[in-house]
Amino acid sequence: MNNYFIIGKVNEGKSYLFNLFSKTHKTISNPKANTTIDVIRKNILSENFEYNIYDTPGFYKFSDFTNLLNKISELSLANVNFIYLTSSFTNEDLKICKQLHSNKFNLLLFSFKKINEKDYISNLFTKIFTSYSDNLTTLKKYLSNENKKQNSNSDAVNKKTIAIFGKENTGKSTLFNKIMSISLSKTSPHLHTTRDSVNWDIKYKNQTLEFIDTAGFIRSRSNRKNFDFEKLSLEQSEYFIKKSSLLVLLLDANSESRLDLSLIGSLSKRNKPFLVLVNKIDLIENKPLYQKKFLKYLSSNHNYYSSLNIYFISALNTSKSKILQIVSNQLNNKFSFKTSYLNKIIKSVNGELGKIQKNSKEFKIYFITAFTVNQKNYFKISCNFSKKNIKPHIKTFLSKILIRELNLKGVNFNLIF
């Protein structure tokens, strides 16, 4: 498949052109300089043609362009083409286009307005879109004709989309780059480094997984939520959260807060599978004690709208294979239940438990929740007995009922009261 990178100096309209192709995954188009800071990809697909188009950061001088070209080279893509966007051709543009031409790249010249042919060297370009009454329509038609679809894209049909979501500075871009094995998303200790949602595909166990690094969540009360960049970034994040197969909520082990609980609650209400990754666990001195306190804090403050799947990781130190395994397990998770569904079976479970209790106080369940911690499955049972007074035969019988009712044969789990 052909890959077309829109490149050009700062504020030439690259994001605007990208959005005219993309329609759904729109990058932030703004007159302020350096709005786009990452490489953004969109697959352009129809019944008759298919190709990828990319928005890129603008450059001021040749050295900036060289850095961008190196970044594109790191992506290790085949069939790389460039659409050079400019409103007026300068000596700096000429130098850059000569460099691309000498490297045997397919180079298209595009402008939203007419440019005099005397201002550039036409031999540098495979095709020129600067002198038509409607350059955009002509460019789109050219790309459609050059990228006729040969086969049905089975990868697109079977693709799973995973959105990485969370507060600012929790390490989302670091995690994304670890998974991709390349620095696609810019990382920084400053707030709101990620503006546009960055997406990329990876193959794992014969499946295509598309990961999306979204902009950091901003508190609803914050004035920054209504700033230009922040508002558009959050709209993008919401779009990808809605279309994702799986949501990954990234929390910071060093900043436990009630906002974490509200984010868990808001995601669980979306009726989508999601998992919670507690990042930066490498910075915690007593990890077992921290994990125990974290789970106690979570279980005492959160009413579990749905199953929780929690893992403690370090985006810097946890291996890529481990992270992908966690994601893959959650995509194929059999231990995932809406709490509302679990609570529907409580009446019948209590009825069956009553049959095995003679001459003793009736054991009664109030509600059941399910969660996974570091790949260990648990049912949390709220009941009228204290933990130390629950007889072993009740635990065994309850386990058998849950296995039968929830089709959990072969799935290991523990009961906690």
CSV table of N, CA, C and O in Angstrom, one decimal, residues 27 82 112-113 168 183 211 262 274 310 324 345 369 397 400:
chain,number,residue,atom,x,y,z
A,27,THR,N,-7.1,16.2,12.3
A,27,THR,CA,-6.0,16.8,13.2
A,27,THR,C,-6.4,18.2,13.5
A,27,THR,O,-7.2,18.9,12.8
A,82,PHE,N,5.8,11.6,-1.1
A,82,PHE,CA,5.6,12.9,-0.5
A,82,PHE,C,4.8,13.8,-1.3
A,82,PHE,O,4.9,13.9,-2.5
A,112,PHE,N,-2.7,25.2,-2.8
A,112,PHE,CA,-4.1,25.6,-2.8
A,112,PHE,C,-4.4,26.7,-3.8
A,112,PHE,O,-5.5,27.0,-4.1
A,113,LYS,N,-3.3,27.3,-4.3
A,113,LYS,CA,-3.5,28.4,-5.3
A,113,LYS,C,-2.5,28.1,-6.4
A,113,LYS,O,-1.6,27.3,-6.4
A,168,GLU,N,-3.3,13.7,32.3
A,168,GLU,CA,-2.1,14.2,31.8
A,168,GLU,C,-0.9,13.7,32.6
A,168,GLU,O,-0.9,13.5,33.8
A,183,SER,N,9.7,6.1,18.4
A,183,SER,CA,9.2,7.3,19.1
A,183,SER,C,8.2,8.0,18.2
A,183,SER,O,8.6,9.0,17.5
A,211,PHE,N,-3.2,0.8,18.0
A,211,PHE,CA,-3.1,1.5,19.2
A,211,PHE,C,-3.3,3.0,19.0
A,211,PHE,O,-2.8,3.5,18.0
A,262,SER,N,-13.3,8.5,39.4
A,262,SER,CA,-14.4,9.1,38.5
A,262,SER,C,-14.1,8.6,37.0
A,262,SER,O,-15.0,8.4,36.2
A,274,PHE,N,-12.6,-2.6,29.2
A,274,PHE,CA,-11.5,-1.7,29.5
A,274,PHE,C,-10.6,-2.4,30.6
A,274,PHE,O,-11.1,-3.2,31.3
A,310,ILE,N,-7.0,-5.0,36.4
A,310,ILE,CA,-6.0,-4.1,36.9
A,310,ILE,C,-4.6,-4.7,36.8
A,310,ILE,O,-4.5,-5.9,37.2
A,324,LEU,N,1.7,-6.3,25.5
A,324,LEU,CA,0.8,-6.9,24.4
A,324,LEU,C,0.1,-8.1,24.9
A,324,LEU,O,-1.1,-8.3,24.5
A,345,ILE,N,-28.2,-12.7,39.1
A,345,ILE,CA,-28.3,-14.1,39.5
A,345,ILE,C,-28.2,-14.3,41.0
A,345,ILE,O,-28.3,-15.4,41.5
A,369,THR,N,-19.1,-8.5,42.6
A,369,THR,CA,-18.4,-7.8,41.6
A,369,THR,C,-17.2,-8.7,41.1
A,369,THR,O,-16.8,-9.6,41.9
A,397,PHE,N,-19.4,-24.6,47.5
A,397,PHE,CA,-20.7,-24.6,46.8
A,397,PHE,C,-20.9,-23.4,45.9
A,397,PHE,O,-21.4,-23.4,44.8
A,400,LYS,N,-19.0,-23.5,42.7
A,400,LYS,CA,-19.6,-24.4,41.7
A,400,LYS,C,-20.8,-23.7,41.0
A,400,LYS,O,-21.0,-23.9,39.8
